[in-house]
Coordinates of C-alpha atoms in Angstrom, one line a residue:
M21 CA 14.9 -18.3 6.8
T22 CA 16.1 -18.1 3.2
L23 CA 13.9 -17.6 0.2
T24 CA 14.6 -21.2 -0.8
E25 CA 13.7 -22.6 2.6
L26 CA 10.5 -20.6 2.7
A27 CA 9.5 -21.7 -0.8
E28 CA 10.2 -25.4 0.1
K29 CA 8.3 -25.2 3.4
A30 CA 5.3 -23.4 1.7
N31 CA 5.4 -25.8 -1.2
I32 CA 5.6 -23.1 -3.8
S33 CA 8.2 -22.5 -6.5
K34 CA 11.2 -20.3 -5.6
S35 CA 10.7 -18.2 -8.7
N36 CA 7.0 -17.6 -7.7
L37 CA 8.1 -16.5 -4.2
S38 CA 10.9 -14.3 -5.7
N39 CA 8.4 -12.6 -8.0
I40 CA 6.0 -11.9 -5.1
E41 CA 8.9 -10.5 -3.0
R42 CA 10.0 -8.2 -5.9
N43 CA 6.4 -7.1 -6.7
I44 CA 6.5 -8.7 -10.1
N45 CA 3.6 -10.9 -9.1
T46 CA 1.3 -8.5 -7.3
N47 CA -1.7 -10.8 -7.2
P48 CA -0.7 -14.1 -5.6
S49 CA -3.4 -16.6 -5.0
I50 CA -5.0 -16.8 -1.6
R51 CA -3.8 -20.4 -1.2
V52 CA -0.2 -19.2 -1.7
L53 CA -0.7 -16.5 0.8
E54 CA -2.2 -19.0 3.3
R55 CA 0.8 -21.3 2.8
L56 CA 3.3 -18.5 3.4
A57 CA 1.4 -17.3 6.5
E58 CA 1.3 -20.8 7.9
V59 CA 5.0 -21.3 7.5
L60 CA 5.7 -17.8 8.9
D61 CA 3.4 -18.5 11.8
T62 CA 1.2 -15.6 11.1
D63 CA -2.1 -14.9 9.4
V64 CA -2.8 -13.5 5.9
V65 CA -4.0 -10.2 7.1
T66 CA -0.8 -9.6 9.0
L67 CA 1.2 -10.9 6.1
L68 CA -0.4 -8.4 3.8
G69 CA 0.2 -5.6 6.3
M70 CA -3.5 -4.9 6.5
G71 CA -3.5 -5.4 10.3
E72 CA -1.1 -2.6 11.0
E73 CA -2.6 -0.1 13.3
D74 CA -0.9 2.9 12.0
N75 CA 0.4 2.7 8.5
T76 CA -0.6 6.3 7.8
Q77 CA 2.9 7.5 7.0
D78 CA 3.4 4.7 4.5
Y79 CA 0.1 5.6 2.9
Y80 CA 1.1 9.2 2.6
E81 CA 4.4 8.3 1.0
E82 CA 2.6 6.1 -1.5
F83 CA 0.1 8.8 -2.2
L84 CA 2.8 11.4 -2.7
Q85 CA 4.7 9.1 -5.1
R86 CA 1.5 8.6 -7.2
L87 CA 1.0 12.3 -7.2
R88 CA 4.6 12.9 -8.4
E89 CA 4.1 10.4 -11.2
L90 CA 1.2 12.3 -12.6
N91 CA 3.4 15.2 -13.4
L92 CA 0.6 17.7 -12.9
T93 CA 1.0 21.3 -13.9
R94 CA 0.9 24.1 -11.3
E95 CA -2.7 24.9 -12.3
E96 CA -3.8 21.3 -11.9
L97 CA -2.2 21.1 -8.5
E98 CA -4.0 24.3 -7.5
E99 CA -7.3 22.7 -8.4
Y100 CA -6.5 19.8 -6.0
E101 CA -5.4 22.3 -3.4
R102 CA -8.9 23.8 -3.5
V103 CA -10.4 20.4 -2.9
L104 CA -8.1 19.9 0.1
E105 CA -9.1 23.3 1.5
F106 CA -12.7 22.3 1.2
I107 CA -12.0 19.0 3.1
E108 CA -10.1 20.9 5.8
W109 CA -13.0 23.4 6.1
K110 CA -15.5 20.5 6.4
K111 CA -13.4 18.8 9.1
K112 CA -13.2 22.0 11.1
K113 CA -16.9 22.6 10.8
S114 CA -17.7 19.0 12.0
R115 CA -15.6 19.5 15.1
T116 CA -17.6 22.5 16.3

């Protein structure tokens, strides 16, 4: 289905749909999402990717990207590493 066809069937503007697709509009209304989900024969949760069982890898990639964008110094990164070491220690302790 083309962008034009989807926009027509969902009764939303082509430009609005294009902006959603390109992440220019990152907060579409629930009504728009419901229309898109209906036309695509799915539900809003699936449409948003919230129903995925294992999107851990995607989350890691997004997290790493955000971390890179912070441009932290080595000293700042070492502070976060200590926090991670604490979390790791806590998880190991809870398993025993």
